[in-house]
XYZ file of N, CA and C in Angstrom:
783
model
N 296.871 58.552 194.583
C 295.629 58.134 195.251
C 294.481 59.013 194.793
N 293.659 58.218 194.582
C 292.209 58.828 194.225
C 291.825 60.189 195.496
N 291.426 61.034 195.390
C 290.628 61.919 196.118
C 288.990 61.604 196.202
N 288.441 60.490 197.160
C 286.869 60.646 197.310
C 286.087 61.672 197.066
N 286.915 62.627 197.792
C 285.472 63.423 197.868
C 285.582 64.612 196.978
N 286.120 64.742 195.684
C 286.466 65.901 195.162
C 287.119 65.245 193.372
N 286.063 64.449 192.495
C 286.929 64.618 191.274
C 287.110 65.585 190.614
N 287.936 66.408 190.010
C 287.597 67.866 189.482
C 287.104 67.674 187.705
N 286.727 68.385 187.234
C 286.004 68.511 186.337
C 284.395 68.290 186.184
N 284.249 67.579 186.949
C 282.682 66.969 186.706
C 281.660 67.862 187.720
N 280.797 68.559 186.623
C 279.932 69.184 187.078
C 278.418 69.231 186.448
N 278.340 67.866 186.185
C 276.953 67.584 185.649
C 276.585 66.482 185.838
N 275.375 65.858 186.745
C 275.097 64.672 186.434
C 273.748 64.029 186.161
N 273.187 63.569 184.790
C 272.205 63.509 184.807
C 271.546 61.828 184.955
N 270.330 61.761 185.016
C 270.167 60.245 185.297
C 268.855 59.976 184.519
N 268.535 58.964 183.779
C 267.576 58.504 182.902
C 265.963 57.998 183.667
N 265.154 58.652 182.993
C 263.811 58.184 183.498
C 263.199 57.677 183.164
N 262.997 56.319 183.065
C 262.348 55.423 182.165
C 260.587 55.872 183.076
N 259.731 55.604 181.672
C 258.156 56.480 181.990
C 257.880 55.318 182.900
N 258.405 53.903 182.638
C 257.270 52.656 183.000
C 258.421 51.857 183.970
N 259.340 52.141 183.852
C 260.076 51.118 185.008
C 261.061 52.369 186.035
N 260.402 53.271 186.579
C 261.553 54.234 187.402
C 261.913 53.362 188.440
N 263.564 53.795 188.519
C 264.161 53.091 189.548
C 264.248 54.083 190.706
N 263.980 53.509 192.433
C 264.166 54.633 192.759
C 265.368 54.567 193.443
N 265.983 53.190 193.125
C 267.855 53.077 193.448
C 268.654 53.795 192.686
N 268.236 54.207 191.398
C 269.330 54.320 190.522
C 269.091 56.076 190.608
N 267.947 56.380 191.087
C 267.639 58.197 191.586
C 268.512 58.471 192.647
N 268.336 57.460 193.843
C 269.246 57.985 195.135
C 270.759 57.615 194.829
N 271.384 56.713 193.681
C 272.586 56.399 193.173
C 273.208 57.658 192.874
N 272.879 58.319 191.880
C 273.111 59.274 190.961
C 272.975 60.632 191.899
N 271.733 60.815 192.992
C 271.703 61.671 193.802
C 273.117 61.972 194.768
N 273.695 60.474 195.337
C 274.560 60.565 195.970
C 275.818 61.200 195.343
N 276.201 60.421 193.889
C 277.281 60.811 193.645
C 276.937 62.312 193.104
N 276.494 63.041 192.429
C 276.082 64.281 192.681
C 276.274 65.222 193.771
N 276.433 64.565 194.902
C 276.527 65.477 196.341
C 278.137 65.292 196.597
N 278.955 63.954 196.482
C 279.853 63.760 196.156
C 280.915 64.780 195.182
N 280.311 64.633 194.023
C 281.216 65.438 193.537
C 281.022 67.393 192.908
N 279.934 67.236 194.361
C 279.708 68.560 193.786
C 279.266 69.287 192.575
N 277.996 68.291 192.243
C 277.643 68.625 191.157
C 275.830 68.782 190.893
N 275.468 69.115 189.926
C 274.070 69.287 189.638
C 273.066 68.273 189.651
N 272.268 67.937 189.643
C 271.595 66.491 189.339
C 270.380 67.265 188.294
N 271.051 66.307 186.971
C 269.210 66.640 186.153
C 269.078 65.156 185.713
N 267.652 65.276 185.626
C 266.451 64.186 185.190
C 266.144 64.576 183.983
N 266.158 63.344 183.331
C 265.861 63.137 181.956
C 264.787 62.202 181.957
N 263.469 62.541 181.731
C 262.442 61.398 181.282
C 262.434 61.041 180.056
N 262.417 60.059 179.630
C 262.224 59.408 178.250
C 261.073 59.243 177.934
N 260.765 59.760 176.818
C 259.410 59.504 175.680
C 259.797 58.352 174.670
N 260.028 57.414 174.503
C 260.478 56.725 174.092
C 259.606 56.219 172.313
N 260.606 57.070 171.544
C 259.473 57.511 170.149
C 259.035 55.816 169.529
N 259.984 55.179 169.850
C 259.376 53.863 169.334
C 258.279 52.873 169.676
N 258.113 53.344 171.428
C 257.020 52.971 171.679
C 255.704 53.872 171.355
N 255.795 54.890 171.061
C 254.972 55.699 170.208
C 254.360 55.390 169.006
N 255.710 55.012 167.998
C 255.246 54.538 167.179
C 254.200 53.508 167.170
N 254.725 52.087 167.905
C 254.103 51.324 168.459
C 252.585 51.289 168.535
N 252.295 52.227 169.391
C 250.920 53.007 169.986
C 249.865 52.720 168.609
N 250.697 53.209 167.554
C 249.972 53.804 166.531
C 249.409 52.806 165.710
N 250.059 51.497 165.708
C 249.304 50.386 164.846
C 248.339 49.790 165.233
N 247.261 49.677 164.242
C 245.964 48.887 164.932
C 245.836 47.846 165.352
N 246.964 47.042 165.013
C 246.401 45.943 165.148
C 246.913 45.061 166.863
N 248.086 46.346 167.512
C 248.495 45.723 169.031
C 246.998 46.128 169.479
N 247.236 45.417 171.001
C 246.651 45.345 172.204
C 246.955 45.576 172.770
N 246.457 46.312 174.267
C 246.799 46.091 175.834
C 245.668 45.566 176.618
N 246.195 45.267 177.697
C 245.498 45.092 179.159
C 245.583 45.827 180.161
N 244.420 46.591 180.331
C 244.400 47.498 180.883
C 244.079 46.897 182.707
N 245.111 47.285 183.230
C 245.205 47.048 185.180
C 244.104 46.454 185.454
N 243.527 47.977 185.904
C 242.127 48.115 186.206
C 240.901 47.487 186.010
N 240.859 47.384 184.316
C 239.727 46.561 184.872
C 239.892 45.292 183.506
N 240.991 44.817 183.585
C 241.737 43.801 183.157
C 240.924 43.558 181.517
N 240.590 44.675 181.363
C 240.106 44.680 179.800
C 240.841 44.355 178.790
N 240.764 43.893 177.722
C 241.671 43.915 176.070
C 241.121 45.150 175.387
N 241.939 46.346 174.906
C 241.628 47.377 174.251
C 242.784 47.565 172.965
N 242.530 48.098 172.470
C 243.527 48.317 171.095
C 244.046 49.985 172.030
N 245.762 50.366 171.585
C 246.612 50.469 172.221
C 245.883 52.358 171.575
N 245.800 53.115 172.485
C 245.730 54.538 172.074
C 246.378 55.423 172.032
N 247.530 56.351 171.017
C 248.662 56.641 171.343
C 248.208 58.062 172.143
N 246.736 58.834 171.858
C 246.463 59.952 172.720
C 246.515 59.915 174.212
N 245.959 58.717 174.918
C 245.946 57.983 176.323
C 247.613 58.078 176.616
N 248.204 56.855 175.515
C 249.763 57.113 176.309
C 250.287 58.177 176.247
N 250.451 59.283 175.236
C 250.367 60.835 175.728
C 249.966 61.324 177.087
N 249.020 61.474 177.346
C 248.831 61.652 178.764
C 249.150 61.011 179.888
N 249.019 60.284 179.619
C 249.963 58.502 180.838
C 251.163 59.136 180.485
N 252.198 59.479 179.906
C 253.717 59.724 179.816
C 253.154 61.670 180.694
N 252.637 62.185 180.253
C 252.630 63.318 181.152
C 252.256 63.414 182.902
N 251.233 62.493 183.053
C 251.176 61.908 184.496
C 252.583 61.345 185.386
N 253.008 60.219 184.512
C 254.253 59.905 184.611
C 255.812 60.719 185.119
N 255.532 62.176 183.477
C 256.512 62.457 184.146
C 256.970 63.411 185.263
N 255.530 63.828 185.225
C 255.058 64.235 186.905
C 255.381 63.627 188.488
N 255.500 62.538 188.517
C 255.788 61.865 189.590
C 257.346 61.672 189.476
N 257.989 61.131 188.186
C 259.084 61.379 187.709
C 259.906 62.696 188.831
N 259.501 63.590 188.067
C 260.144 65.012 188.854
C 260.087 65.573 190.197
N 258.887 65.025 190.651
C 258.300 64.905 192.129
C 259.448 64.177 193.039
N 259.801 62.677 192.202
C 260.589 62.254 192.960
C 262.227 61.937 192.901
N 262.582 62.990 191.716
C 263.992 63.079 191.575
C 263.815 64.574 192.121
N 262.876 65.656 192.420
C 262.924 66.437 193.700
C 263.576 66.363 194.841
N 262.432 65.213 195.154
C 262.810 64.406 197.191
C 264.039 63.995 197.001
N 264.836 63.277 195.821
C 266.023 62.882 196.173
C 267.173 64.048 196.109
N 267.037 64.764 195.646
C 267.872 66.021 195.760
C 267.925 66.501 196.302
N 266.555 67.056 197.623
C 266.601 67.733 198.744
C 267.317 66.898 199.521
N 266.912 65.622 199.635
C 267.262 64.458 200.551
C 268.901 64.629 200.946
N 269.642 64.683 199.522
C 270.631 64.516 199.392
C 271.615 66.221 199.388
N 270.743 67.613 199.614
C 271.545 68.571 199.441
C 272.374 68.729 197.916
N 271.258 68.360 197.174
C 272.029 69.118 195.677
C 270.581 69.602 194.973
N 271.711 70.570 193.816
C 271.005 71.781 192.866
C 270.607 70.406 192.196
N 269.262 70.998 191.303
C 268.911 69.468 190.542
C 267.706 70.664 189.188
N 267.768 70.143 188.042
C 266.966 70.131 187.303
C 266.058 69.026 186.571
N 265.240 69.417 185.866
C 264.536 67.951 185.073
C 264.024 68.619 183.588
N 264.222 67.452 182.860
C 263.718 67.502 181.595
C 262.756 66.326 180.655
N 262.147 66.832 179.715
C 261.350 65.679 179.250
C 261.705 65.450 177.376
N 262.662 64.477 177.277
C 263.385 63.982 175.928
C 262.521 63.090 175.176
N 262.653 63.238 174.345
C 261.846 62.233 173.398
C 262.676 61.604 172.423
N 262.736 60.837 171.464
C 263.969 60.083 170.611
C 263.818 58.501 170.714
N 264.290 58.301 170.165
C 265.606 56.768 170.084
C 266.004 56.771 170.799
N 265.676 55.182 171.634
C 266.818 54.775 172.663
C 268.054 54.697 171.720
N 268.638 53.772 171.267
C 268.990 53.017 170.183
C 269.938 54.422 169.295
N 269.018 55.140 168.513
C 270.185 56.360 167.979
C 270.619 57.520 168.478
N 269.666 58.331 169.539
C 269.744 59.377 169.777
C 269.677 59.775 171.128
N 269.901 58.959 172.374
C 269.961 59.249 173.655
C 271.426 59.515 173.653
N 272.451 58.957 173.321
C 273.626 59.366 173.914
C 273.889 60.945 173.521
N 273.770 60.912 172.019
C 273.892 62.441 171.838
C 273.097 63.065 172.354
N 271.961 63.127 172.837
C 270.920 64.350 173.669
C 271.492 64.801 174.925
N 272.608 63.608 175.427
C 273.251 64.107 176.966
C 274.505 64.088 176.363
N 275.029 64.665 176.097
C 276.600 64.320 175.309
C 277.282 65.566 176.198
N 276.528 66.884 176.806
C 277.063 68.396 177.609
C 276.708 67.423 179.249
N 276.674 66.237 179.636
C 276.706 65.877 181.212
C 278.355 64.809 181.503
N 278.533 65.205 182.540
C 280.074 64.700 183.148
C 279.399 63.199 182.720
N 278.264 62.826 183.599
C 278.055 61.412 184.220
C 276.518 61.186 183.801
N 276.502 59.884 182.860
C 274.835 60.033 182.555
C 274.385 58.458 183.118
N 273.729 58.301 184.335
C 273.215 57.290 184.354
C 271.995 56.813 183.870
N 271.962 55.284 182.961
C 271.015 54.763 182.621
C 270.735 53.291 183.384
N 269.453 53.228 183.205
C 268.932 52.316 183.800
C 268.316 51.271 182.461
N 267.859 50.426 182.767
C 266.711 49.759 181.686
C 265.440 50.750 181.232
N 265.844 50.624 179.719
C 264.792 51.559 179.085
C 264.399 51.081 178.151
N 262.936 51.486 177.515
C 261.810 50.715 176.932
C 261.421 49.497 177.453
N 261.437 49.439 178.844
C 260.883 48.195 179.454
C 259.363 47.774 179.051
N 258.346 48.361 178.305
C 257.580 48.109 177.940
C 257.519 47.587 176.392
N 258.634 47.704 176.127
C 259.124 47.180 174.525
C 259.989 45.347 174.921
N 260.688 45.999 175.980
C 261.671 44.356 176.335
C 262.185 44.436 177.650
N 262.068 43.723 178.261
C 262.687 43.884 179.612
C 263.817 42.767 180.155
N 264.759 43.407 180.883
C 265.834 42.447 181.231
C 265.584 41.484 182.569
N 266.922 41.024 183.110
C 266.574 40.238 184.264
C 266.165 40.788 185.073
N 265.864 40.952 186.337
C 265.539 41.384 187.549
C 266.809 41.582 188.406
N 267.305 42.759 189.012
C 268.155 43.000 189.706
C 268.304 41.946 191.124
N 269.743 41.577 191.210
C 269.849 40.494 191.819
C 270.209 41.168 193.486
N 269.522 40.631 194.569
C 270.049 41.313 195.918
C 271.671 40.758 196.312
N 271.381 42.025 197.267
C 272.481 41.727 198.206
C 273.522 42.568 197.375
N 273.670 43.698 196.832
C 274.540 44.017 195.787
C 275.490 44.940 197.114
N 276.660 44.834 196.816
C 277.623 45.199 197.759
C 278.858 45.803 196.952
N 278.582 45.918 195.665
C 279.860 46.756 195.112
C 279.872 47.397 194.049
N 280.964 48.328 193.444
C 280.618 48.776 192.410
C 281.849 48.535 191.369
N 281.542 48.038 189.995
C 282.000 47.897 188.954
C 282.505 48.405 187.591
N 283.343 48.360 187.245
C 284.222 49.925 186.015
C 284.543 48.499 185.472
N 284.570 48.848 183.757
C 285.042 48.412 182.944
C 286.238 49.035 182.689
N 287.862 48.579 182.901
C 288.931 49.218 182.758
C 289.492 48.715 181.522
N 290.401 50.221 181.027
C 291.042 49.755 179.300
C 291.914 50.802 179.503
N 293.025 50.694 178.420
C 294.043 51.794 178.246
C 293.739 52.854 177.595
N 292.968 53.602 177.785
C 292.276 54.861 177.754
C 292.421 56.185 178.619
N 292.421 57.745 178.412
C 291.900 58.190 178.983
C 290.421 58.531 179.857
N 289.384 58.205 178.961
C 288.304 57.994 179.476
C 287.674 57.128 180.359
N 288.991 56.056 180.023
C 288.445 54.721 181.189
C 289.547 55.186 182.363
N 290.514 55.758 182.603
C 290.595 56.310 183.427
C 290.049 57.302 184.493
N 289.338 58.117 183.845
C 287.919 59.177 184.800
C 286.691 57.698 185.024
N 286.529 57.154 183.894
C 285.794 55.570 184.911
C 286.131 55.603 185.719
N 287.150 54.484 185.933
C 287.892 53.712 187.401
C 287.958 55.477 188.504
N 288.219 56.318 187.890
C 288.224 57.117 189.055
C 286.698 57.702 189.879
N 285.712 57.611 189.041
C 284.521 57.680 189.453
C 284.250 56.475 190.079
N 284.279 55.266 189.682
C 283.937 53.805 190.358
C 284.526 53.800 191.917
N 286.192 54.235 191.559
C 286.877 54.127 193.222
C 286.081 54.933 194.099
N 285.674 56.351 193.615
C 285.189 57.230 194.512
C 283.629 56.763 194.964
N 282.638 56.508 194.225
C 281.653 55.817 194.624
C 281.738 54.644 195.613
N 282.679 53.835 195.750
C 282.484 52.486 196.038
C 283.249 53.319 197.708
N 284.444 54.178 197.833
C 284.781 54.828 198.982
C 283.700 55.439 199.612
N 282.655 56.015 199.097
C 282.235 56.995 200.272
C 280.581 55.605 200.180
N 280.630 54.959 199.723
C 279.506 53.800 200.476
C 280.035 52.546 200.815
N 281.076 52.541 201.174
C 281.657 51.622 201.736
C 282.104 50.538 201.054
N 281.814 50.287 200.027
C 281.342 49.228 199.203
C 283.170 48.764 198.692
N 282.982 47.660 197.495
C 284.149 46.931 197.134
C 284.150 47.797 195.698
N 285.413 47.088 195.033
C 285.173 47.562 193.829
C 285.654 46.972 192.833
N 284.752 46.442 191.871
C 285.220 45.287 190.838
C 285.547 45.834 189.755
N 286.776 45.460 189.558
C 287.804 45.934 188.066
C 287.659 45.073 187.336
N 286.746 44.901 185.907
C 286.665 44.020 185.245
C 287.956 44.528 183.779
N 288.758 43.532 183.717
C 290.065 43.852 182.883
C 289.825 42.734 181.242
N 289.216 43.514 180.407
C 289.452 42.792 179.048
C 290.319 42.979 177.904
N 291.239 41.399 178.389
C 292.342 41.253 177.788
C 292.579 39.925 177.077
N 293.814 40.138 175.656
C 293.651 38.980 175.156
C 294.616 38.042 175.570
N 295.266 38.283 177.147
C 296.521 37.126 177.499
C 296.407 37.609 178.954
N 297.780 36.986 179.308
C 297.966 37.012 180.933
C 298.699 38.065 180.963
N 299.449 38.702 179.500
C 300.228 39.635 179.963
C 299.537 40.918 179.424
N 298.703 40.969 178.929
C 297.956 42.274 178.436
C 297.000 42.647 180.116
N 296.590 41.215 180.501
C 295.769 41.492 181.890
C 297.065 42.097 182.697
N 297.860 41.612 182.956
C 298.999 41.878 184.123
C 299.242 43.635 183.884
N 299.363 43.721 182.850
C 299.781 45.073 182.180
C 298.385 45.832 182.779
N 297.242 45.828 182.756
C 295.960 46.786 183.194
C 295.743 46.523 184.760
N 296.207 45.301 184.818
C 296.009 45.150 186.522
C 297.258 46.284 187.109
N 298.333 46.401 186.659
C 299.144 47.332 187.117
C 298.869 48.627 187.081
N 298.535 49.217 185.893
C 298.052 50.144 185.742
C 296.906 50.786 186.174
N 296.239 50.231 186.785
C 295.064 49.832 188.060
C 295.780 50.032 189.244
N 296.720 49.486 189.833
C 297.355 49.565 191.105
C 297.926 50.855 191.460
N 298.381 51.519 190.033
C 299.350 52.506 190.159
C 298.645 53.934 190.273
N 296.973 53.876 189.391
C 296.464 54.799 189.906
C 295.881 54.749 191.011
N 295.081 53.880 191.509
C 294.510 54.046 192.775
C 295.150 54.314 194.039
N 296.665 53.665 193.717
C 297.491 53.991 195.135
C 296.970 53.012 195.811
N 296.752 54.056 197.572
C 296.432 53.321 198.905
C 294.887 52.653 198.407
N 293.960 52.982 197.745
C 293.135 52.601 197.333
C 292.775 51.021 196.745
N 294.059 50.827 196.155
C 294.026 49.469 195.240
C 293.808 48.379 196.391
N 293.765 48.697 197.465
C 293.735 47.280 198.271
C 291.881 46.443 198.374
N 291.722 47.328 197.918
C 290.204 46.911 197.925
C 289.372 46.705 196.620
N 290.378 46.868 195.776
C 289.478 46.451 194.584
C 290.430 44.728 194.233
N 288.902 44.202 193.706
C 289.105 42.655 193.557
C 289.033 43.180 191.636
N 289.750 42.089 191.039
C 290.080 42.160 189.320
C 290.023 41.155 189.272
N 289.251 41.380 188.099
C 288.417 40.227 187.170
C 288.533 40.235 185.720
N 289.277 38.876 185.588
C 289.480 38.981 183.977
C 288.749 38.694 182.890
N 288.285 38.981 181.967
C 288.076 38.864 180.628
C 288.911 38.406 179.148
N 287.841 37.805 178.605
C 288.428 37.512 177.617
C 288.519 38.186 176.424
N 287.492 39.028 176.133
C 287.208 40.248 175.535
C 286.653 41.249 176.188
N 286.297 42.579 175.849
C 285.249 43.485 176.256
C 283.729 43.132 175.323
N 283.226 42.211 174.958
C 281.993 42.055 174.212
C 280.490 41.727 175.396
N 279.523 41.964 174.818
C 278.556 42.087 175.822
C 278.424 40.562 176.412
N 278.419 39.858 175.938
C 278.695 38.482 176.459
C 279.540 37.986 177.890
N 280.635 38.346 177.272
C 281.509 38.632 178.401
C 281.674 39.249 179.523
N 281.067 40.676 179.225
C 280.620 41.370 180.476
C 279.935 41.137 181.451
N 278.353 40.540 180.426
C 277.720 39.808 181.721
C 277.446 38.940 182.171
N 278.531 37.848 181.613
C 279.588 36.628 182.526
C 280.282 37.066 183.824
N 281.227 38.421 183.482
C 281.749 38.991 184.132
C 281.206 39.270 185.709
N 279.988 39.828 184.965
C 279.109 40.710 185.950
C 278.067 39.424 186.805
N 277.945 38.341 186.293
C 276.818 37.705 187.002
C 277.103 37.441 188.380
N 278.282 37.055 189.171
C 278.360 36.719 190.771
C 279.119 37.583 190.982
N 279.055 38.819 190.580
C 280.383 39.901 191.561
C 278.773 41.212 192.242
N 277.807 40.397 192.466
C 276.906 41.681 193.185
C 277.510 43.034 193.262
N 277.543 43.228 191.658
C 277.842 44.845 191.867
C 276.254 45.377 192.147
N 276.781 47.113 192.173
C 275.241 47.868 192.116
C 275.395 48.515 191.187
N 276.257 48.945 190.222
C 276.550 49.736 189.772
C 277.677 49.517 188.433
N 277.865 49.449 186.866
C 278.608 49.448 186.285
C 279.261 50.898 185.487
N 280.193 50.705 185.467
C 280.615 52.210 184.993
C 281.566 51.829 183.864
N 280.861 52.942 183.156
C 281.953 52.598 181.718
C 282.054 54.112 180.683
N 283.072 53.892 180.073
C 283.473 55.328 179.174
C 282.781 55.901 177.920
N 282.179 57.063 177.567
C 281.104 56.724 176.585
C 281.054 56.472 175.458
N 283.345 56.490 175.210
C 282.747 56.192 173.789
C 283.689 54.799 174.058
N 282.866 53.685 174.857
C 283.101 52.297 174.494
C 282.389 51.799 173.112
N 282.885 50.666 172.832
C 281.972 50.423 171.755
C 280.755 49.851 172.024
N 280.686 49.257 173.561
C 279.125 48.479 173.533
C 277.810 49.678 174.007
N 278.573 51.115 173.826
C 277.567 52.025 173.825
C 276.963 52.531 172.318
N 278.019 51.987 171.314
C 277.798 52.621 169.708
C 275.981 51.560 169.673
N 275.490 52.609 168.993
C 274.091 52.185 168.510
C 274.643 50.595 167.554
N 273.597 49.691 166.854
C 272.209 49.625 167.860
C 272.388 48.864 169.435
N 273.387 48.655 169.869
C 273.375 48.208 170.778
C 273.295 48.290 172.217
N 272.962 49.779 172.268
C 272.705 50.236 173.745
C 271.560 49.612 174.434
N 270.391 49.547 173.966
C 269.053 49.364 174.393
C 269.502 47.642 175.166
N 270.299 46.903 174.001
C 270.485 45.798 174.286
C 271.758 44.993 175.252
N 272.438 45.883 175.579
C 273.197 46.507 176.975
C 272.484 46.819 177.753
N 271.695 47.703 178.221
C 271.039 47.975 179.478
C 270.055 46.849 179.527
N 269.328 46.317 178.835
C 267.990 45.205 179.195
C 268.951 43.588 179.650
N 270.497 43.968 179.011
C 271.183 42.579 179.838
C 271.479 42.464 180.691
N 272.149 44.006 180.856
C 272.888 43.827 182.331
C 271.666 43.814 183.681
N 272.010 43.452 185.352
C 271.537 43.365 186.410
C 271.777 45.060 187.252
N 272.341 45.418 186.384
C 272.494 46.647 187.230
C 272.629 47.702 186.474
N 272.081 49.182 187.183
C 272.303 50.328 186.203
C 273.871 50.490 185.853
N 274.064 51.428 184.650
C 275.152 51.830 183.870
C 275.554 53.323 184.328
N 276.356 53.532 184.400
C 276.567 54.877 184.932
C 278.008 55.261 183.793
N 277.284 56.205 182.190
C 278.322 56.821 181.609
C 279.676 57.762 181.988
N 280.211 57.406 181.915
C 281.742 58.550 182.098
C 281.798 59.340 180.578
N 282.118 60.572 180.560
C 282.861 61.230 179.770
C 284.205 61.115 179.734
């Protein structure tokens, strides 16, 4: 049986700050399990170098709020707009740390979504991401009523500390917990559904399993569209985290990602 309130090893957890879309679910998410497992909480704001780049060609536009002007895009302005930003940023992955009774730091990253975010957190137990470069592409809109939390399970060690982070999250908020199993038969599924039963123990009675036909992003968020998770958890070195396809993983899925080591 899983232990809720105590996974051992994990003593880092950091969580992604997108400059233009902060979540402040996926702050008190990451806050919680942090208090949970006894661990640190740091903030990572993203500078996101491609929208930088971006900035720099003459020939985009924006619309500016305020006073609903057309201006050609200034990358010195978004410099300072990302420093304003990540001011409030830290302000309010602060409140959620006091809120929540944990040690917490913050930092301000710059890079590639796409090549170089996973390696910049590669020293954290647990890295949650949310949708990032939402000002480059943005995904669906998070769907209500979300009541559970979701692990991508495989015959792995790493997808094992998954499912054991997923059980423990979904225990101490009450919540369900969806085992999504990608397999190529009834007996490769039968085989992970067991192996599922056998770790969770007394636990397994509450997780609902859901099959797949592959692990491909397609599938997943087939998987994922009517199981109102809040939360997906997966191992980091799956393959739908290998570049270029991260950016295009988080803008599909409905819910934040929460990395396992």
């Amino acid at each position: 049986m899983i232990d809720k309130r105590n996974t051992p090893g994990m003593r880092r957890i950091a969580v992604t700050l997108d400059a233009f879309d902060l979540s402040l679910a996926a702050l008190e998410q990451a806050a919680r399990l942090a208090r949970r497992m006894g661990a640190q909480l740091e903030g990572i704001f993203i500078e996101d170098i491609d929208l930088l780049q971006l900035a720099e060609m003459p020939f985009l536009r924006e619309v500016r709020k305020s006073s609903r002007s057309v201006e050609a895009m200034n990358p010195v302005r978004m410099e300072q707009e990302f420093r304003v930003l990540a001011r409030r940023a830290e302000r309010l992955l602060g409140e959620q740390a006091t809120r929540h009774h944990v040690s917490w730091s913050f930092r301000i990253w710059r890079g590639s979504i796409d090549t170089d975010l996973l390696d910049a957190a590669m020293e954290v137990d647990v890295l949650a991401l949310s949708r990032l470069g939402s000002a480059l592409t943005r995904g669906h809109p998070a769907l209500p009523g979300l009541n559970a939390i979701a692990v991508l399970y495989g015959d792995s060690e790493p997808a094992v500390r998954a499912l054991e982070t997923a059980a423990g999250m979904a225990a101490e908020v009450h919540a369900g917990l969806n085992v999504l199993l990608p397999a190529a038969g009834k007996t490769d599924t039968a085989a992970l559904r067991q192996a599922v039963v056998t770790q969770l123990g007394e636990q397994a009675g509450m997780a609902q399993f859901i099959p797949m036909p592959d692990a491909s992003l397609a599938s997943l968020v087939e998987a994922l569209a009517d199981t109102g998770s809040a939360a997906l958890i997966l191992q980091r070195d799956h393959e739908l985290l290998q570049t270029p396809s991260l950016r295009q993983c988080l803008n599909s899925l409905n819910c934040p990602l929460l990395v396992v080591r």
